[in-house]
mmCIF file of C-alpha atoms and ligand atoms in Angstrom:
data_model
loop_
_atom_site.group_PDB
_atom_site.id
_atom_site.type_symbol
_atom_site.label_atom_id
_atom_site.label_comp_id
_atom_site.label_asym_id
_atom_site.label_seq_id
_atom_site.Cartn_x
_atom_site.Cartn_y
_atom_site.Cartn_z
ATOM 1 C CA MET A 1317 0.307 0.102 -0.041
ATOM 2 C CA GLU A 1318 1.538 3.279 -1.437
ATOM 3 C CA ASP A 1319 -1.156 5.462 -1.399
ATOM 4 C CA ASN A 1320 -3.208 8.126 0.011
ATOM 5 C CA ARG A 1321 -6.924 6.170 -0.669
ATOM 6 C CA HIS A 1322 -6.855 5.724 3.358
ATOM 7 C CA GLY A 1323 -4.499 8.567 4.318
ATOM 8 C CA THR A 1324 -5.293 12.076 4.937
ATOM 9 C CA GLU A 1325 -4.184 13.534 1.966
ATOM 10 C CA GLY A 1326 -7.499 14.111 0.128
ATOM 11 C CA LYS A 1327 -8.852 15.973 3.604
ATOM 12 C CA HIS A 1328 -5.159 18.310 4.046
ATOM 13 C CA SER A 1329 -3.640 18.998 -0.016
ATOM 14 C CA GLY A 1330 -6.263 21.343 -3.291
ATOM 15 C CA ASN A 1331 -7.258 23.937 -3.309
ATOM 16 C CA LYS A 1332 -9.074 23.514 -0.179
ATOM 17 C CA PHE A 1333 -6.258 24.780 1.769
ATOM 18 C CA ALA A 1334 -5.144 27.747 -1.245
ATOM 19 C CA TRP A 1335 -5.534 30.194 1.027
ATOM 20 C CA ARG A 1336 -3.329 28.248 3.184
ATOM 21 C CA ASN A 1337 -0.353 28.284 0.897
ATOM 22 C CA LYS A 1338 -1.314 31.935 0.941
ATOM 23 C CA ILE A 1339 -0.120 32.501 4.620
ATOM 24 C CA ARG A 1340 2.579 30.650 3.619
ATOM 25 C CA ASP A 1341 3.996 32.696 1.185
ATOM 26 C CA VAL A 1342 3.915 35.605 2.514
ATOM 27 C CA ALA A 1343 5.354 34.209 5.808
ATOM 28 C CA GLU A 1344 8.446 32.946 3.293
ATOM 29 C CA ILE A 1345 8.719 36.207 2.553
ATOM 30 C CA LYS A 1346 8.696 37.823 5.213
ATOM 31 C CA LEU A 1347 11.132 35.486 7.016
ATOM 32 C CA SER A 1348 13.243 35.720 3.897
ATOM 33 C CA HIS A 1349 16.513 37.895 6.198
ATOM 34 C CA ILE A 1350 15.895 34.687 8.753
ATOM 35 C CA THR A 1351 15.525 31.723 6.141
ATOM 36 C CA ARG A 1352 18.382 33.795 3.325
ATOM 37 C CA VAL A 1353 20.859 32.691 6.515
ATOM 38 C CA HIS A 1354 19.150 30.161 7.758
ATOM 39 C CA PRO A 1355 21.713 26.660 7.138
ATOM 40 C CA CYS A 1356 18.945 24.079 6.821
ATOM 41 C CA PHE A 1357 15.894 26.623 5.030
ATOM 42 C CA ASN A 1358 17.037 26.677 2.083
ATOM 43 C CA THR A 1359 18.257 25.420 -0.858
ATOM 44 C CA ALA A 1360 21.159 27.955 -1.671
ATOM 45 C CA ILE A 1361 23.066 28.548 0.634
ATOM 46 C CA HIS A 1362 26.521 27.676 1.184
ATOM 47 C CA PRO A 1363 26.211 24.717 4.328
ATOM 48 C CA HIS A 1364 29.736 26.146 5.672
ATOM 49 C CA LYS A 1365 29.030 29.723 6.805
ATOM 50 C CA ILE A 1366 26.679 29.627 8.807
ATOM 51 C CA GLY A 1367 26.857 27.852 12.336
ATOM 52 C CA ARG A 1368 24.673 26.259 14.568
ATOM 53 C CA VAL A 1369 24.398 25.125 18.396
ATOM 54 C CA HIS A 1370 21.567 22.314 19.248
ATOM 55 C CA LEU A 1371 20.456 22.785 23.617
ATOM 56 C CA PRO A 1372 19.784 19.304 24.533
ATOM 57 C CA VAL A 1373 17.654 19.698 26.708
ATOM 58 C CA ALA A 1374 14.204 16.707 25.658
ATOM 59 C CA PRO A 1375 14.315 14.583 28.142
ATOM 60 C CA GLU A 1376 11.187 12.766 27.109
ATOM 61 C CA CYS A 1377 10.072 11.459 23.952
ATOM 62 C CA ASN A 1378 6.440 11.024 23.965
ATOM 63 C CA ILE A 1379 5.954 8.215 20.694
ATOM 64 C CA GLN A 1380 7.592 5.724 19.782
ATOM 65 C CA CYS A 1381 9.569 5.578 16.280
ATOM 66 C CA ASN A 1382 10.994 2.072 14.849
ATOM 67 C CA PHE A 1383 14.515 3.084 14.122
ATOM 68 C CA CYS A 1384 14.983 5.220 17.028
ATOM 69 C CA VAL A 1385 17.245 4.578 20.089
ATOM 70 C CA ARG A 1386 17.804 7.433 22.649
ATOM 71 C CA SER A 1387 20.283 7.288 24.467
ATOM 72 C CA PHE A 1388 22.803 9.740 26.121
ATOM 73 C CA ASN A 1389 26.089 8.733 25.410
ATOM 74 C CA LYS A 1390 30.067 10.075 23.407
ATOM 75 C CA THR A 1391 30.262 7.522 20.694
ATOM 76 C CA GLU A 1392 27.681 7.032 18.443
ATOM 77 C CA PHE A 1393 27.283 8.698 15.207
ATOM 78 C CA ARG A 1394 23.328 7.983 15.087
ATOM 79 C CA PRO A 1395 19.527 9.133 15.712
ATOM 80 C CA GLY A 1396 18.458 9.551 19.293
ATOM 81 C CA VAL A 1397 22.062 10.435 20.693
ATOM 82 C CA ALA A 1398 23.590 13.316 22.953
ATOM 83 C CA SER A 1399 26.405 13.190 25.565
ATOM 84 C CA SER A 1400 24.220 14.478 28.385
ATOM 85 C CA LEU A 1401 21.025 16.301 29.010
ATOM 86 C CA LEU A 1402 21.553 19.616 30.446
ATOM 87 C CA SER A 1403 19.257 22.349 32.409
ATOM 88 C CA PRO A 1404 18.043 25.344 30.252
ATOM 89 C CA ARG A 1405 20.456 27.092 32.568
ATOM 90 C CA GLU A 1406 23.412 25.179 31.245
ATOM 91 C CA ALA A 1407 21.734 25.239 28.020
ATOM 92 C CA LEU A 1408 22.267 29.435 28.074
ATOM 93 C CA PHE A 1409 26.204 28.507 29.207
ATOM 94 C CA MET A 1410 26.559 26.149 26.581
ATOM 95 C CA LEU A 1411 25.152 28.591 23.806
ATOM 96 C CA GLN A 1412 27.339 31.796 25.286
ATOM 97 C CA LYS A 1413 30.498 29.027 25.037
ATOM 98 C CA ALA A 1414 29.066 28.505 21.545
ATOM 99 C CA ILE A 1415 29.005 32.030 19.852
ATOM 100 C CA GLN A 1416 32.069 33.119 21.950
ATOM 101 C CA ILE A 1417 33.614 29.730 20.306
ATOM 102 C CA CYS A 1418 31.952 30.097 16.801
ATOM 103 C CA PRO A 1419 31.532 33.815 16.050
ATOM 104 C CA GLU A 1420 29.493 32.308 12.669
ATOM 105 C CA ILE A 1421 26.666 30.154 15.226
ATOM 106 C CA ALA A 1422 22.893 31.936 13.662
ATOM 107 C CA VAL A 1423 21.194 28.981 14.874
ATOM 108 C CA ALA A 1424 19.669 28.166 18.813
ATOM 109 C CA GLY A 1425 17.770 24.726 17.522
ATOM 110 C CA ILE A 1426 16.707 22.479 19.578
ATOM 111 C CA ALA A 1427 16.167 18.740 18.644
ATOM 112 C CA GLY A 1428 16.377 16.157 21.127
ATOM 113 C CA PRO A 1429 17.876 13.934 21.986
ATOM 114 C CA GLY A 1430 13.762 13.610 23.052
ATOM 115 C CA ASP A 1431 10.674 15.098 21.434
ATOM 116 C CA PRO A 1432 11.204 19.387 22.024
ATOM 117 C CA LEU A 1433 7.638 19.754 23.158
ATOM 118 C CA ALA A 1434 7.167 16.129 24.875
ATOM 119 C CA THR A 1435 7.786 18.498 28.336
ATOM 120 C CA GLY A 1436 8.671 22.544 28.207
ATOM 121 C CA HIS A 1437 12.532 22.365 28.753
ATOM 122 C CA ALA A 1438 12.201 23.478 25.268
ATOM 123 C CA LEU A 1439 10.733 26.092 25.954
ATOM 124 C CA GLY A 1440 12.006 26.541 28.816
ATOM 125 C CA THR A 1441 14.965 27.050 27.422
ATOM 126 C CA PHE A 1442 14.364 29.203 24.251
ATOM 127 C CA THR A 1443 12.652 31.824 26.679
ATOM 128 C CA LEU A 1444 16.180 32.551 28.160
ATOM 129 C CA VAL A 1445 17.746 32.062 24.823
ATOM 130 C CA HIS A 1446 15.005 35.181 23.830
ATOM 131 C CA GLN A 1447 16.172 36.641 26.699
ATOM 132 C CA HIS A 1448 20.125 37.124 26.298
ATOM 133 C CA HIS A 1449 20.022 36.216 22.627
ATOM 134 C CA PRO A 1450 17.210 37.658 20.981
ATOM 135 C CA HIS A 1451 19.344 38.087 17.711
ATOM 136 C CA LEU A 1452 20.074 34.566 17.139
ATOM 137 C CA ILE A 1453 17.059 32.403 15.467
ATOM 138 C CA LYS A 1454 15.140 30.130 18.107
ATOM 139 C CA CYS A 1455 14.812 26.573 15.361
ATOM 140 C CA LEU A 1456 12.960 23.984 16.998
ATOM 141 C CA SER A 1457 12.193 20.067 15.610
ATOM 142 C CA THR A 1458 9.718 17.999 16.608
ATOM 143 C CA ASN A 1459 7.223 15.306 15.960
ATOM 144 C CA GLY A 1460 4.509 17.278 15.556
ATOM 145 C CA LEU A 1461 2.410 15.086 18.178
ATOM 146 C CA LYS A 1462 2.022 18.989 20.493
ATOM 147 C CA LEU A 1463 2.491 21.022 17.983
ATOM 148 C CA LYS A 1464 -1.080 22.855 17.792
ATOM 149 C CA GLU A 1465 -0.880 22.951 21.575
ATOM 150 C CA LYS A 1466 1.981 24.420 21.659
ATOM 151 C CA ALA A 1467 1.979 26.873 18.478
ATOM 152 C CA LYS A 1468 0.909 30.092 20.232
ATOM 153 C CA ARG A 1469 4.381 30.480 23.058
ATOM 154 C CA LEU A 1470 6.410 28.631 19.896
ATOM 155 C CA ALA A 1471 4.838 32.111 18.438
ATOM 156 C CA ASP A 1472 4.622 34.033 21.823
ATOM 157 C CA LEU A 1473 9.104 33.541 21.985
ATOM 158 C CA ASN A 1474 9.454 34.478 18.384
ATOM 159 C CA VAL A 1475 9.925 30.712 17.302
ATOM 160 C CA LYS A 1476 10.399 31.767 13.603
ATOM 161 C CA THR A 1477 11.580 28.320 12.281
ATOM 162 C CA VAL A 1478 10.143 24.371 13.155
ATOM 163 C CA THR A 1479 11.415 21.455 11.608
ATOM 164 C CA VAL A 1480 8.286 18.575 12.467
ATOM 165 C CA SER A 1481 9.135 14.760 10.830
ATOM 166 C CA ILE A 1482 6.824 13.774 9.189
ATOM 167 C CA HIS A 1483 7.113 10.088 7.243
ATOM 168 C CA ALA A 1484 4.107 9.171 5.846
ATOM 169 C CA VAL A 1485 0.641 10.379 5.200
ATOM 170 C CA ASN A 1486 -0.986 7.181 5.332
ATOM 171 C CA PRO A 1487 -1.711 5.412 8.174
ATOM 172 C CA ARG A 1488 -0.929 2.044 6.814
ATOM 173 C CA ILE A 1489 2.314 3.186 6.008
ATOM 174 C CA ALA A 1490 2.783 5.012 9.015
ATOM 175 C CA VAL A 1491 2.094 1.967 11.309
ATOM 176 C CA LYS A 1492 4.965 0.294 9.632
ATOM 177 C CA ILE A 1493 6.835 2.999 11.371
ATOM 178 C CA TYR A 1494 5.783 4.284 14.794
ATOM 179 C CA SER A 1495 5.156 1.692 17.090
ATOM 180 C CA HIS A 1496 3.355 3.704 19.552
ATOM 181 C CA VAL A 1497 1.692 7.296 20.551
ATOM 182 C CA ARG A 1498 1.688 8.976 23.726
ATOM 183 C CA ILE A 1499 -1.325 11.271 24.849
ATOM 184 C CA ASN A 1500 -2.143 11.879 28.260
ATOM 185 C CA GLY A 1501 -0.089 9.431 29.600
ATOM 186 C CA LYS A 1502 -1.854 7.407 27.703
ATOM 187 C CA LEU A 1503 -0.004 4.384 24.903
ATOM 188 C CA LEU A 1504 -2.344 3.626 21.687
ATOM 189 C CA TYR A 1505 -0.519 1.571 19.390
ATOM 190 C CA GLY A 1506 -0.816 0.429 15.707
ATOM 191 C CA ILE A 1507 -3.366 2.377 13.053
ATOM 192 C CA GLU A 1508 -5.293 4.300 15.767
ATOM 193 C CA ALA A 1509 -1.806 5.584 17.466
ATOM 194 C CA SER A 1510 -0.837 6.310 13.685
ATOM 195 C CA ASN A 1511 -3.988 7.829 12.313
ATOM 196 C CA HIS A 1512 -3.660 10.537 15.728
ATOM 197 C CA LEU A 1513 -0.488 11.584 14.808
ATOM 198 C CA ILE A 1514 -0.576 12.298 11.109
ATOM 199 C CA GLN A 1515 -3.673 13.856 11.812
ATOM 200 C CA ALA A 1516 -1.913 16.694 14.797
ATOM 201 C CA GLN A 1517 1.089 16.891 12.388
ATOM 202 C CA LEU A 1518 -0.621 18.486 9.418
ATOM 203 C CA SER A 1519 -2.828 20.494 12.714
ATOM 204 C CA GLY A 1520 -0.551 21.046 13.843
ATOM 205 C CA ILE A 1521 1.722 22.850 10.153
ATOM 206 C CA GLU A 1522 -1.425 24.913 9.364
ATOM 207 C CA GLU A 1523 -1.051 26.750 12.861
ATOM 208 C CA VAL A 1524 1.955 27.299 13.137
ATOM 209 C CA VAL A 1525 2.231 28.399 9.366
ATOM 210 C CA LYS A 1526 -1.039 30.712 9.781
ATOM 211 C CA ARG A 1527 1.102 32.092 13.168
ATOM 212 C CA GLY A 1528 3.896 33.045 10.064
ATOM 213 C CA LEU A 1529 6.538 30.044 11.417
ATOM 214 C CA VAL A 1530 7.914 28.519 8.344
ATOM 215 C CA VAL A 1531 8.476 25.063 8.420
ATOM 216 C CA LYS A 1532 10.355 22.261 7.467
ATOM 217 C CA VAL A 1533 9.591 18.913 7.206
ATOM 218 C CA ASN A 1534 12.340 15.785 7.745
ATOM 219 C CA THR A 1535 11.156 12.228 5.660
ATOM 220 C CA VAL A 1536 13.222 9.969 6.802
ATOM 221 C CA LEU A 1537 13.431 7.236 3.674
ATOM 222 C CA VAL A 1538 12.549 3.456 3.880
ATOM 223 C CA PRO A 1539 13.104 1.030 0.881
ATOM 224 C CA GLY A 1540 9.819 -0.323 1.335
ATOM 225 C CA ILE A 1541 7.668 0.778 3.675
ATOM 226 C CA ASN A 1542 7.834 4.869 2.189
ATOM 227 C CA GLN A 1543 9.481 5.021 -1.121
ATOM 228 C CA LYS A 1544 6.948 5.696 -3.108
ATOM 229 C CA HIS A 1545 4.817 7.420 -0.505
ATOM 230 C CA ILE A 1546 7.505 10.447 -0.437
ATOM 231 C CA GLU A 1547 5.654 12.445 -2.890
ATOM 232 C CA THR A 1548 2.313 12.111 -1.155
ATOM 233 C CA VAL A 1549 3.916 13.157 1.850
ATOM 234 C CA ALA A 1550 5.260 16.302 0.393
ATOM 235 C CA ARG A 1551 2.247 16.963 -1.575
ATOM 236 C CA THR A 1552 0.029 16.831 1.636
ATOM 237 C CA VAL A 1553 2.574 18.484 3.861
ATOM 238 C CA HIS A 1554 3.116 21.502 1.232
ATOM 239 C CA GLY A 1555 -0.782 21.641 0.539
ATOM 240 C CA VAL A 1556 -0.580 22.326 4.351
ATOM 241 C CA GLY A 1557 2.096 25.181 4.535
ATOM 242 C CA ALA A 1558 5.463 22.742 4.557
ATOM 243 C CA SER A 1559 7.651 25.359 2.287
ATOM 244 C CA ILE A 1560 10.917 22.892 2.816
ATOM 245 C CA ILE A 1561 11.459 19.342 2.432
ATOM 246 C CA ASN A 1562 15.077 16.817 3.595
ATOM 247 C CA ILE A 1563 14.457 14.070 2.753
ATOM 248 C CA ILE A 1564 16.689 11.768 5.178
ATOM 249 C CA PRO A 1565 18.306 8.313 4.705
ATOM 250 C CA LEU A 1566 17.125 5.565 6.934
ATOM 251 C CA ILE A 1567 20.064 4.663 9.776
ATOM 252 C CA PRO A 1568 19.203 1.095 9.885
ATOM 253 C CA GLN A 1569 18.251 0.333 14.472
ATOM 254 C CA HIS A 1570 16.191 -0.839 16.364
ATOM 255 C CA LYS A 1571 13.100 -2.811 14.768
ATOM 256 C CA LEU A 1572 13.808 -1.472 11.151
ATOM 257 C CA SER A 1573 17.508 -2.593 11.936
ATOM 258 C CA HIS A 1574 16.869 -5.772 9.186
ATOM 259 C CA VAL A 1575 16.001 -2.398 6.819
ATOM 260 C CA PRO A 1576 18.426 -2.103 4.631
ATOM 261 C CA PRO A 1577 19.246 2.399 4.111
ATOM 262 C CA PRO A 1578 18.569 3.057 0.327
ATOM 263 C CA THR A 1579 21.019 3.803 -1.353
ATOM 264 C CA CYS A 1580 22.446 6.999 -3.455
ATOM 265 C CA GLU A 1581 20.699 6.445 -6.190
ATOM 266 C CA GLN A 1582 17.502 6.172 -4.530
ATOM 267 C CA LEU A 1583 17.900 9.023 -2.232
ATOM 268 C CA LYS A 1584 18.836 10.760 -5.163
ATOM 269 C CA ARG A 1585 15.803 9.938 -7.181
ATOM 270 C CA ALA A 1586 13.245 10.179 -4.035
ATOM 271 C CA ARG A 1587 14.984 13.687 -4.231
ATOM 272 C CA GLU A 1588 14.001 15.043 -7.181
ATOM 273 C CA ARG A 1589 9.895 13.524 -7.499
ATOM 274 C CA VAL A 1590 10.005 15.943 -4.445
ATOM 275 C CA GLU A 1591 11.367 18.361 -5.768
ATOM 276 C CA ARG A 1592 8.636 18.639 -8.697
ATOM 277 C CA ILE A 1593 6.307 19.141 -5.936
ATOM 278 C CA MET A 1594 8.318 21.900 -3.345
ATOM 279 C CA PRO A 1595 12.015 23.460 -2.259
ATOM 280 C CA VAL A 1596 14.190 20.306 -1.384
ATOM 281 C CA PHE A 1597 17.037 20.818 1.776
ATOM 282 C CA ARG A 1598 20.159 18.595 0.488
ATOM 283 C CA HIS A 1599 22.644 19.849 3.092
ATOM 284 C CA CYS A 1600 21.220 17.824 6.223
ATOM 285 C CA GLN A 1601 24.484 16.316 8.023
ATOM 286 C CA ARG A 1602 22.451 14.356 10.614
ATOM 287 C CA CYS A 1603 23.294 16.574 13.875
ATOM 288 C CA ARG A 1604 23.373 15.134 16.852
ATOM 289 C CA ALA A 1605 21.085 16.349 19.339
ATOM 290 C CA ASP A 1606 24.482 18.390 20.539
ATOM 291 C CA ALA A 1607 25.596 19.253 17.761
ATOM 292 C CA VAL A 1608 27.793 23.143 18.138
ATOM 293 C CA GLY A 1609 29.755 24.629 14.906
ATOM 294 C CA ILE A 1610 29.027 25.144 11.288
ATOM 295 C CA LEU A 1611 27.503 22.281 9.459
ATOM 296 C CA GLY A 1612 30.164 20.296 8.012
ATOM 297 C CA GLY A 1613 32.828 21.901 9.940
ATOM 298 C CA ASP A 1614 34.271 21.516 12.937
ATOM 299 C CA ASP A 1615 32.688 20.367 16.131
ATOM 300 C CA PHE A 1616 32.505 22.039 19.490
ATOM 301 C CA THR A 1617 30.796 19.816 22.014
ATOM 302 C CA LYS A 1618 33.500 17.458 23.331
ATOM 303 C CA ARG A 1619 35.075 21.598 24.304
ATOM 304 C CA ILE A 1620 32.051 22.821 26.030
ATOM 305 C CA PHE A 1621 31.393 20.123 27.858
ATOM 306 C CA LYS A 1622 34.879 19.645 28.853
ATOM 307 C CA GLU A 1623 33.817 23.233 30.307
ATOM 308 C CA LEU A 1624 30.576 22.783 31.745
ATOM 309 C CA GLY A 1625 31.954 20.007 34.065
ATOM 310 C CA LYS A 1626 29.927 17.679 32.411
ATOM 311 C CA THR A 1627 31.571 14.832 31.026
ATOM 312 C CA PRO A 1628 32.794 15.361 27.104
ATOM 313 C CA PRO A 1629 31.742 13.052 24.723
ATOM 314 C CA ILE A 1630 34.570 11.207 22.324
ATOM 315 C CA TYR A 1631 33.103 12.308 18.865
ATOM 316 C CA ALA A 1632 30.813 15.175 18.403
ATOM 317 C CA GLY A 1633 29.694 13.166 15.494
ATOM 318 C CA ASN A 1634 26.213 13.578 14.174
ATOM 319 C CA PHE A 1635 22.896 12.951 15.174
ATOM 320 C CA SER A 1636 19.367 13.435 12.884
ATOM 321 C CA HIS A 1637 16.009 14.575 14.608
ATOM 322 C CA GLY A 1638 14.038 11.693 12.885
HETATM 323 FE FE1 LIG B 1119 19.616 22.341 14.255
HETATM 324 FE FE2 LIG B 1119 17.502 21.269 12.595
HETATM 325 FE FE3 LIG B 1119 17.124 23.700 13.402
HETATM 326 FE FE4 LIG B 1119 18.797 22.900 11.530
HETATM 327 S S1 LIG B 1119 19.695 20.813 12.615
HETATM 328 S S2 LIG B 1119 17.193 21.813 14.321
HETATM 329 S S3 LIG B 1119 16.489 23.036 11.230
HETATM 330 S S4 LIG B 1119 19.338 24.089 12.722
HETATM 331 FE FE5 LIG B 1119 19.593 20.793 9.382
HETATM 332 FE FE6 LIG B 1119 21.166 19.188 10.609
HETATM 333 FE FE7 LIG B 1119 20.501 18.448 9.157
HETATM 334 FE FE8 LIG B 1119 18.816 19.120 11.196
HETATM 335 S S5 LIG B 1119 21.293 19.432 9.186
HETATM 336 S S6 LIG B 1119 20.462 17.175 10.979
HETATM 337 S S7 LIG B 1119 18.266 19.257 9.521
HETATM 338 FE FE1 LIG B 1120 10.817 10.473 19.487
HETATM 339 FE FE2 LIG B 1120 12.358 11.955 17.633
HETATM 340 FE FE3 LIG B 1120 12.978 9.694 18.703
HETATM 341 FE FE4 LIG B 1120 11.654 10.078 17.112
HETATM 342 S S1 LIG B 1120 13.283 10.367 16.294
HETATM 343 S S2 LIG B 1120 11.207 7.752 19.230
HETATM 344 S S3 LIG B 1120 10.278 11.190 17.440
HETATM 345 S S4 LIG B 1120 13.533 11.029 19.624
#
């Protein structure tokens, strides 16, 4: 099943949401001074010029992706990894150090290691960032489950860019990618969980776009599961107001450890197909939740953690906010 016969595409695409696209276009123009310099929100920028810091403050996740094993360690190059969790105050210190060491840093992002909207830590951190470094672009990455609920707060905090990870918009496909979703302490499984998550993600995008934020969607390409569904994902998220999409190759682990990652050719073809629908971001480094520096350049996480008195990571490696 690769199309959207049982999914949400029809409901969320087409002319019905043409007005939403107009709002998105206005937001894009209004925020073009931001997206022009944001290393992950435009297709043209040279990714090696602008820096970002990821503040690893989000302790928990409210869903379970089948390719994600969250952990705190210093050595792995894979999703869900940070060397240590920081409090909002420690994150502010990390940010200050990061700016001193790497003045090219223009973006303060929160991308994990759990979901930044599952608890209040990320919004508390953004409050401090906003008070002390109002000139920095605040960037949030989320699975979208609580996006609609937190949209006003994000807008009030002057967060301008949001990434929502959406790997399928058809619950019958999504069910192969997500194990469960937790809502108000209750676990949902199967189609019910996928349905709930997809609806939350799409309505969350609509809500933040309505409030003038610019949205990127991150989609993990999982061969044999969502490979032929990628264009439907792009059409649907573009229909509800997302501006740009990032197709990330699967890193096989956890319940999807048996699935081979997409080949370069498969990834290239997926990006080309999606590019006919909406702009594609191609410079993703699958950063860790505690990455510091310029995309693809030196990473300063280890040095900063040492100064924080935290166990420094051995490798300041990669982490994808899948
Ligand atoms: Fe960080 Fe993500 Fe903001 Fe970028 S990363 S929170 S949008 S500032 Fe960028 Fe890194 Fe890829 Fe993310 S290269 S993993 S897409
Ligand atoms: Fe949660 Fe992100 Fe891991 Fe999925 S990839 S389980 S959203 S932390």
